[in-house]
Amino acid sequence: MKTFLKLIVLTLALNVVRYFVGGPIEAATVMTPLHQAIPQFPAVFDNDFSTGDFMRSLFYNYAMWFAAALGFHLMAPALKGPMIVKSFLGYGVMCLFFVSLAAVYMNHYVDAVKAFYIWSMVDALIVFSVVAAANALLYPLLFKSAR
């Protein structure tokens, strides 16, 4: 139970970094092209995002980052090198899964909507890198045996 609670705390901290560090990077790089398809396809994308939708989105994002943190925690003992290398390897695997899943879904849409998924993949490379770097700093603070 103690490990589970630490993973919850780690995920909360990683989410803060993801949004407050990764958010401005995303805004400056991928948000414009990522969101270009949304108004073009109102039948596909929710243009009327409510507070409830936003809260569900935050929950789903938290669940994804919790899965990534859990995946890293399970992989960490088998990973070699300094913590920064371990973190990028572990979160790299999770990013590969995310990007692969986006590619599977992308394949089901017309070319204009595919651009949204391609930019989602670029976005994933950015935010998984930010979170991996943060994890390299935060994980050893919560899991002393990782030092």
PDB file of N, CA, C and O in Angstrom, residues 94-146:
ATOM      1  N   MET A  94       6.943   3.685 -22.587  1.00  0.00           N
ATOM      2  CA  MET A  94       5.549   4.108 -22.429  1.00  0.00           C
ATOM      3  C   MET A  94       5.146   5.065 -23.558  1.00  0.00           C
ATOM      4  O   MET A  94       4.019   5.004 -24.060  1.00  0.00           O
ATOM      5  N   CYS A  95       6.066   5.927 -23.987  1.00  0.00           N
ATOM      6  CA  CYS A  95       5.801   6.835 -25.109  1.00  0.00           C
ATOM      7  C   CYS A  95       5.594   6.034 -26.400  1.00  0.00           C
ATOM      8  O   CYS A  95       4.695   6.339 -27.185  1.00  0.00           O
ATOM      9  N   LEU A  96       6.415   5.019 -26.599  1.00  0.00           N
ATOM     10  CA  LEU A  96       6.264   4.163 -27.775  1.00  0.00           C
ATOM     11  C   LEU A  96       4.877   3.528 -27.801  1.00  0.00           C
ATOM     12  O   LEU A  96       4.227   3.469 -28.853  1.00  0.00           O
ATOM     13  N   PHE A  97       4.404   3.078 -26.647  1.00  0.00           N
ATOM     14  CA  PHE A  97       3.058   2.506 -26.578  1.00  0.00           C
ATOM     15  C   PHE A  97       2.014   3.557 -26.948  1.00  0.00           C
ATOM     16  O   PHE A  97       1.114   3.297 -27.754  1.00  0.00           O
ATOM     17  N   PHE A  98       2.125   4.753 -26.379  1.00  0.00           N
ATOM     18  CA  PHE A  98       1.177   5.827 -26.660  1.00  0.00           C
ATOM     19  C   PHE A  98       1.170   6.173 -28.150  1.00  0.00           C
ATOM     20  O   PHE A  98       0.111   6.279 -28.772  1.00  0.00           O
ATOM     21  N   VAL A  99       2.349   6.355 -28.722  1.00  0.00           N
ATOM     22  CA  VAL A  99       2.471   6.719 -30.133  1.00  0.00           C
ATOM     23  C   VAL A  99       1.925   5.602 -31.024  1.00  0.00           C
ATOM     24  O   VAL A  99       1.239   5.860 -32.013  1.00  0.00           O
ATOM     25  N   SER A 100       2.200   4.366 -30.659  1.00  0.00           N
ATOM     26  CA  SER A 100       1.687   3.226 -31.436  1.00  0.00           C
ATOM     27  C   SER A 100       0.166   3.184 -31.403  1.00  0.00           C
ATOM     28  O   SER A 100      -0.482   2.934 -32.434  1.00  0.00           O
ATOM     29  N   LEU A 101      -0.405   3.432 -30.243  1.00  0.00           N
ATOM     30  CA  LEU A 101      -1.859   3.445 -30.115  1.00  0.00           C
ATOM     31  C   LEU A 101      -2.459   4.595 -30.931  1.00  0.00           C
ATOM     32  O   LEU A 101      -3.476   4.412 -31.614  1.00  0.00           O
ATOM     33  N   ALA A 102      -1.828   5.758 -30.888  1.00  0.00           N
ATOM     34  CA  ALA A 102      -2.296   6.889 -31.695  1.00  0.00           C
ATOM     35  C   ALA A 102      -2.240   6.531 -33.183  1.00  0.00           C
ATOM     36  O   ALA A 102      -3.149   6.883 -33.945  1.00  0.00           O
ATOM     37  N   ALA A 103      -1.191   5.830 -33.590  1.00  0.00           N
ATOM     38  CA  ALA A 103      -1.062   5.432 -35.001  1.00  0.00           C
ATOM     39  C   ALA A 103      -2.168   4.457 -35.399  1.00  0.00           C
ATOM     40  O   ALA A 103      -2.700   4.541 -36.517  1.00  0.00           O
ATOM     41  N   VAL A 104      -2.517   3.554 -34.517  1.00  0.00           N
ATOM     42  CA  VAL A 104      -3.613   2.618 -34.797  1.00  0.00           C
ATOM     43  C   VAL A 104      -4.910   3.387 -35.031  1.00  0.00           C
ATOM     44  O   VAL A 104      -5.621   3.159 -36.013  1.00  0.00           O
ATOM     45  N   TYR A 105      -5.224   4.332 -34.137  1.00  0.00           N
ATOM     46  CA  TYR A 105      -6.450   5.120 -34.299  1.00  0.00           C
ATOM     47  C   TYR A 105      -6.367   6.022 -35.525  1.00  0.00           C
ATOM     48  O   TYR A 105      -7.351   6.176 -36.258  1.00  0.00           O
ATOM     49  N   MET A 106      -5.215   6.628 -35.758  1.00  0.00           N
ATOM     50  CA  MET A 106      -5.025   7.519 -36.886  1.00  0.00           C
ATOM     51  C   MET A 106      -5.372   6.823 -38.201  1.00  0.00           C
ATOM     52  O   MET A 106      -5.960   7.431 -39.106  1.00  0.00           O
ATOM     53  N   ASN A 107      -5.044   5.568 -38.295  1.00  0.00           N
ATOM     54  CA  ASN A 107      -5.264   4.801 -39.509  1.00  0.00           C
ATOM     55  C   ASN A 107      -6.742   4.714 -39.900  1.00  0.00           C
ATOM     56  O   ASN A 107      -7.058   4.406 -41.039  1.00  0.00           O
ATOM     57  N   HIS A 108      -7.646   5.008 -38.972  1.00  0.00           N
ATOM     58  CA  HIS A 108      -9.082   4.891 -39.225  1.00  0.00           C
ATOM     59  C   HIS A 108      -9.729   6.191 -39.707  1.00  0.00           C
ATOM     60  O   HIS A 108     -10.942   6.226 -39.910  1.00  0.00           O
ATOM     61  N   TYR A 109      -8.939   7.257 -39.866  1.00  0.00           N
ATOM     62  CA  TYR A 109      -9.507   8.551 -40.214  1.00  0.00           C
ATOM     63  C   TYR A 109      -8.998   9.049 -41.557  1.00  0.00           C
ATOM     64  O   TYR A 109      -7.978   8.596 -42.063  1.00  0.00           O
ATOM     65  N   VAL A 110      -9.703  10.050 -42.094  1.00  0.00           N
ATOM     66  CA  VAL A 110      -9.291  10.679 -43.346  1.00  0.00           C
ATOM     67  C   VAL A 110      -8.012  11.476 -43.097  1.00  0.00           C
ATOM     68  O   VAL A 110      -7.669  11.797 -41.961  1.00  0.00           O
ATOM     69  N   ASP A 111      -7.336  11.816 -44.200  1.00  0.00           N
ATOM     70  CA  ASP A 111      -6.029  12.470 -44.098  1.00  0.00           C
ATOM     71  C   ASP A 111      -6.036  13.737 -43.244  1.00  0.00           C
ATOM     72  O   ASP A 111      -5.101  13.979 -42.493  1.00  0.00           O
ATOM     73  N   ALA A 112      -7.066  14.555 -43.365  1.00  0.00           N
ATOM     74  CA  ALA A 112      -7.097  15.809 -42.595  1.00  0.00           C
ATOM     75  C   ALA A 112      -7.111  15.538 -41.093  1.00  0.00           C
ATOM     76  O   ALA A 112      -6.486  16.259 -40.325  1.00  0.00           O
ATOM     77  N   VAL A 113      -7.809  14.510 -40.662  1.00  0.00           N
ATOM     78  CA  VAL A 113      -7.855  14.175 -39.237  1.00  0.00           C
ATOM     79  C   VAL A 113      -6.569  13.458 -38.822  1.00  0.00           C
ATOM     80  O   VAL A 113      -6.133  13.584 -37.677  1.00  0.00           O
ATOM     81  N   LYS A 114      -5.943  12.764 -39.757  1.00  0.00           N
ATOM     82  CA  LYS A 114      -4.677  12.089 -39.449  1.00  0.00           C
ATOM     83  C   LYS A 114      -3.629  13.082 -38.952  1.00  0.00           C
ATOM     84  O   LYS A 114      -2.808  12.749 -38.104  1.00  0.00           O
ATOM     85  N   ALA A 115      -3.682  14.304 -39.456  1.00  0.00           N
ATOM     86  CA  ALA A 115      -2.725  15.330 -39.009  1.00  0.00           C
ATOM     87  C   ALA A 115      -2.834  15.544 -37.498  1.00  0.00           C
ATOM     88  O   ALA A 115      -1.820  15.741 -36.819  1.00  0.00           O
ATOM     89  N   PHE A 116      -4.045  15.482 -36.977  1.00  0.00           N
ATOM     90  CA  PHE A 116      -4.242  15.623 -35.532  1.00  0.00           C
ATOM     91  C   PHE A 116      -3.465  14.537 -34.784  1.00  0.00           C
ATOM     92  O   PHE A 116      -2.780  14.810 -33.793  1.00  0.00           O
ATOM     93  N   TYR A 117      -3.542  13.325 -35.256  1.00  0.00           N
ATOM     94  CA  TYR A 117      -2.844  12.215 -34.603  1.00  0.00           C
ATOM     95  C   TYR A 117      -1.329  12.319 -34.758  1.00  0.00           C
ATOM     96  O   TYR A 117      -0.581  12.017 -33.838  1.00  0.00           O
ATOM     97  N   ILE A 118      -0.885  12.758 -35.925  1.00  0.00           N
ATOM     98  CA  ILE A 118       0.560  12.933 -36.125  1.00  0.00           C
ATOM     99  C   ILE A 118       1.095  13.973 -35.147  1.00  0.00           C
ATOM    100  O   ILE A 118       2.118  13.765 -34.497  1.00  0.00           O
ATOM    101  N   TRP A 119       0.381  15.096 -35.026  1.00  0.00           N
ATOM    102  CA  TRP A 119       0.818  16.130 -34.076  1.00  0.00           C
ATOM    103  C   TRP A 119       0.680  15.647 -32.631  1.00  0.00           C
ATOM    104  O   TRP A 119       1.459  16.051 -31.764  1.00  0.00           O
ATOM    105  N   SER A 120      -0.283  14.758 -32.372  1.00  0.00           N
ATOM    106  CA  SER A 120      -0.393  14.154 -31.028  1.00  0.00           C
ATOM    107  C   SER A 120       0.848  13.327 -30.723  1.00  0.00           C
ATOM    108  O   SER A 120       1.325  13.293 -29.583  1.00  0.00           O
ATOM    109  N   MET A 121       1.367  12.663 -31.734  1.00  0.00           N
ATOM    110  CA  MET A 121       2.583  11.868 -31.548  1.00  0.00           C
ATOM    111  C   MET A 121       3.788  12.765 -31.278  1.00  0.00           C
ATOM    112  O   MET A 121       4.613  12.455 -30.407  1.00  0.00           O
ATOM    113  N   VAL A 122       3.888  13.859 -32.001  1.00  0.00           N
ATOM    114  CA  VAL A 122       4.975  14.820 -31.748  1.00  0.00           C
ATOM    115  C   VAL A 122       4.829  15.389 -30.338  1.00  0.00           C
ATOM    116  O   VAL A 122       5.801  15.509 -29.593  1.00  0.00           O
ATOM    117  N   ASP A 123       3.602  15.710 -29.973  1.00  0.00           N
ATOM    118  CA  ASP A 123       3.315  16.201 -28.627  1.00  0.00           C
ATOM    119  C   ASP A 123       3.750  15.180 -27.579  1.00  0.00           C
ATOM    120  O   ASP A 123       4.337  15.531 -26.553  1.00  0.00           O
ATOM    121  N   ALA A 124       3.478  13.923 -27.833  1.00  0.00           N
ATOM    122  CA  ALA A 124       3.878  12.866 -26.892  1.00  0.00           C
ATOM    123  C   ALA A 124       5.392  12.842 -26.705  1.00  0.00           C
ATOM    124  O   ALA A 124       5.876  12.676 -25.575  1.00  0.00           O
ATOM    125  N   LEU A 125       6.132  12.999 -27.779  1.00  0.00           N
ATOM    126  CA  LEU A 125       7.597  13.026 -27.661  1.00  0.00           C
ATOM    127  C   LEU A 125       8.045  14.162 -26.744  1.00  0.00           C
ATOM    128  O   LEU A 125       8.977  14.001 -25.953  1.00  0.00           O
ATOM    129  N   ILE A 126       7.357  15.294 -26.838  1.00  0.00           N
ATOM    130  CA  ILE A 126       7.696  16.438 -25.988  1.00  0.00           C
ATOM    131  C   ILE A 126       7.347  16.151 -24.532  1.00  0.00           C
ATOM    132  O   ILE A 126       8.201  16.249 -23.644  1.00  0.00           O
ATOM    133  N   VAL A 127       6.082  15.810 -24.272  1.00  0.00           N
ATOM    134  CA  VAL A 127       5.659  15.689 -22.870  1.00  0.00           C
ATOM    135  C   VAL A 127       6.243  14.459 -22.182  1.00  0.00           C
ATOM    136  O   VAL A 127       6.540  14.514 -20.989  1.00  0.00           O
ATOM    137  N   PHE A 128       6.427  13.363 -22.900  1.00  0.00           N
ATOM    138  CA  PHE A 128       7.068  12.205 -22.270  1.00  0.00           C
ATOM    139  C   PHE A 128       8.522  12.525 -21.914  1.00  0.00           C
ATOM    140  O   PHE A 128       9.029  12.045 -20.911  1.00  0.00           O
ATOM    141  N   SER A 129       9.172  13.350 -22.726  1.00  0.00           N
ATOM    142  CA  SER A 129      10.546  13.754 -22.404  1.00  0.00           C
ATOM    143  C   SER A 129      10.581  14.640 -21.158  1.00  0.00           C
ATOM    144  O   SER A 129      11.437  14.469 -20.283  1.00  0.00           O
ATOM    145  N   VAL A 130       9.661  15.581 -21.083  1.00  0.00           N
ATOM    146  CA  VAL A 130       9.576  16.457 -19.902  1.00  0.00           C
ATOM    147  C   VAL A 130       9.301  15.625 -18.658  1.00  0.00           C
ATOM    148  O   VAL A 130       9.951  15.792 -17.614  1.00  0.00           O
ATOM    149  N   VAL A 131       8.355  14.710 -18.742  1.00  0.00           N
ATOM    150  CA  VAL A 131       7.998  13.881 -17.593  1.00  0.00           C
ATOM    151  C   VAL A 131       9.130  12.927 -17.236  1.00  0.00           C
ATOM    152  O   VAL A 131       9.406  12.702 -16.051  1.00  0.00           O
ATOM    153  N   ALA A 132       9.810  12.385 -18.224  1.00  0.00           N
ATOM    154  CA  ALA A 132      10.955  11.501 -17.941  1.00  0.00           C
ATOM    155  C   ALA A 132      12.042  12.252 -17.178  1.00  0.00           C
ATOM    156  O   ALA A 132      12.617  11.720 -16.217  1.00  0.00           O
ATOM    157  N   ALA A 133      12.322  13.483 -17.594  1.00  0.00           N
ATOM    158  CA  ALA A 133      13.335  14.283 -16.891  1.00  0.00           C
ATOM    159  C   ALA A 133      12.890  14.565 -15.454  1.00  0.00           C
ATOM    160  O   ALA A 133      13.688  14.449 -14.518  1.00  0.00           O
ATOM    161  N   ALA A 134      11.622  14.921 -15.280  1.00  0.00           N
ATOM    162  CA  ALA A 134      11.108  15.177 -13.929  1.00  0.00           C
ATOM    163  C   ALA A 134      11.139  13.906 -13.083  1.00  0.00           C
ATOM    164  O   ALA A 134      11.487  13.945 -11.897  1.00  0.00           O
ATOM    165  N   ASN A 135      10.797  12.784 -13.691  1.00  0.00           N
ATOM    166  CA  ASN A 135      10.810  11.513 -12.979  1.00  0.00           C
ATOM    167  C   ASN A 135      12.214  11.176 -12.476  1.00  0.00           C
ATOM    168  O   ASN A 135      12.377  10.647 -11.372  1.00  0.00           O
ATOM    169  N   ALA A 136      13.223  11.498 -13.287  1.00  0.00           N
ATOM    170  CA  ALA A 136      14.602  11.215 -12.883  1.00  0.00           C
ATOM    171  C   ALA A 136      14.975  11.959 -11.600  1.00  0.00           C
ATOM    172  O   ALA A 136      15.775  11.466 -10.804  1.00  0.00           O
ATOM    173  N   LEU A 137      14.364  13.105 -11.390  1.00  0.00           N
ATOM    174  CA  LEU A 137      14.620  13.881 -10.179  1.00  0.00           C
ATOM    175  C   LEU A 137      13.719  13.466  -9.014  1.00  0.00           C
ATOM    176  O   LEU A 137      14.161  13.408  -7.866  1.00  0.00           O
ATOM    177  N   LEU A 138      12.451  13.190  -9.310  1.00  0.00           N
ATOM    178  CA  LEU A 138      11.463  12.933  -8.256  1.00  0.00           C
ATOM    179  C   LEU A 138      11.427  11.486  -7.765  1.00  0.00           C
ATOM    180  O   LEU A 138      11.216  11.244  -6.580  1.00  0.00           O
ATOM    181  N   TYR A 139      11.593  10.545  -8.675  1.00  0.00           N
ATOM    182  CA  TYR A 139      11.483   9.129  -8.305  1.00  0.00           C
ATOM    183  C   TYR A 139      12.435   8.749  -7.166  1.00  0.00           C
ATOM    184  O   TYR A 139      12.006   8.113  -6.194  1.00  0.00           O
ATOM    185  N   PRO A 140      13.705   9.135  -7.235  1.00  0.00           N
ATOM    186  CA  PRO A 140      14.619   8.765  -6.138  1.00  0.00           C
ATOM    187  C   PRO A 140      14.263   9.401  -4.790  1.00  0.00           C
ATOM    188  O   PRO A 140      14.623   8.875  -3.745  1.00  0.00           O
ATOM    189  N   LEU A 141      13.541  10.517  -4.815  1.00  0.00           N
ATOM    190  CA  LEU A 141      13.120  11.145  -3.561  1.00  0.00           C
ATOM    191  C   LEU A 141      12.050  10.323  -2.853  1.00  0.00           C
ATOM    192  O   LEU A 141      12.002  10.274  -1.629  1.00  0.00           O
ATOM    193  N   LEU A 142      11.196   9.680  -3.641  1.00  0.00           N
ATOM    194  CA  LEU A 142      10.105   8.884  -3.069  1.00  0.00           C
ATOM    195  C   LEU A 142      10.488   7.435  -2.857  1.00  0.00           C
ATOM    196  O   LEU A 142       9.993   6.780  -1.935  1.00  0.00           O
ATOM    197  N   PHE A 143      11.343   6.932  -3.705  1.00  0.00           N
ATOM    198  CA  PHE A 143      11.763   5.526  -3.614  1.00  0.00           C
ATOM    199  C   PHE A 143      13.254   5.510  -3.346  1.00  0.00           C
ATOM    200  O   PHE A 143      14.067   5.487  -4.261  1.00  0.00           O
ATOM    201  N   LYS A 144      13.592   5.534  -2.079  1.00  0.00           N
ATOM    202  CA  LYS A 144      14.987   5.667  -1.626  1.00  0.00           C
ATOM    203  C   LYS A 144      15.886   4.553  -2.199  1.00  0.00           C
ATOM    204  O   LYS A 144      17.058   4.780  -2.456  1.00  0.00           O
ATOM    205  N   SER A 145      15.348   3.380  -2.422  1.00  0.00           N
ATOM    206  CA  SER A 145      16.154   2.268  -2.935  1.00  0.00           C
ATOM    207  C   SER A 145      16.596   2.513  -4.380  1.00  0.00           C
ATOM    208  O   SER A 145      17.446   1.805  -4.894  1.00  0.00           O
ATOM    209  N   ALA A 146      16.022   3.529  -5.040  1.00  0.00           N
ATOM    210  CA  ALA A 146      16.374   3.821  -6.433  1.00  0.00           C
ATOM    211  C   ALA A 146      17.668   4.582  -6.559  1.00  0.00           C
ATOM    212  O   ALA A 146      18.203   4.745  -7.635  1.00  0.00           O
TER     213      ALA A 146
END
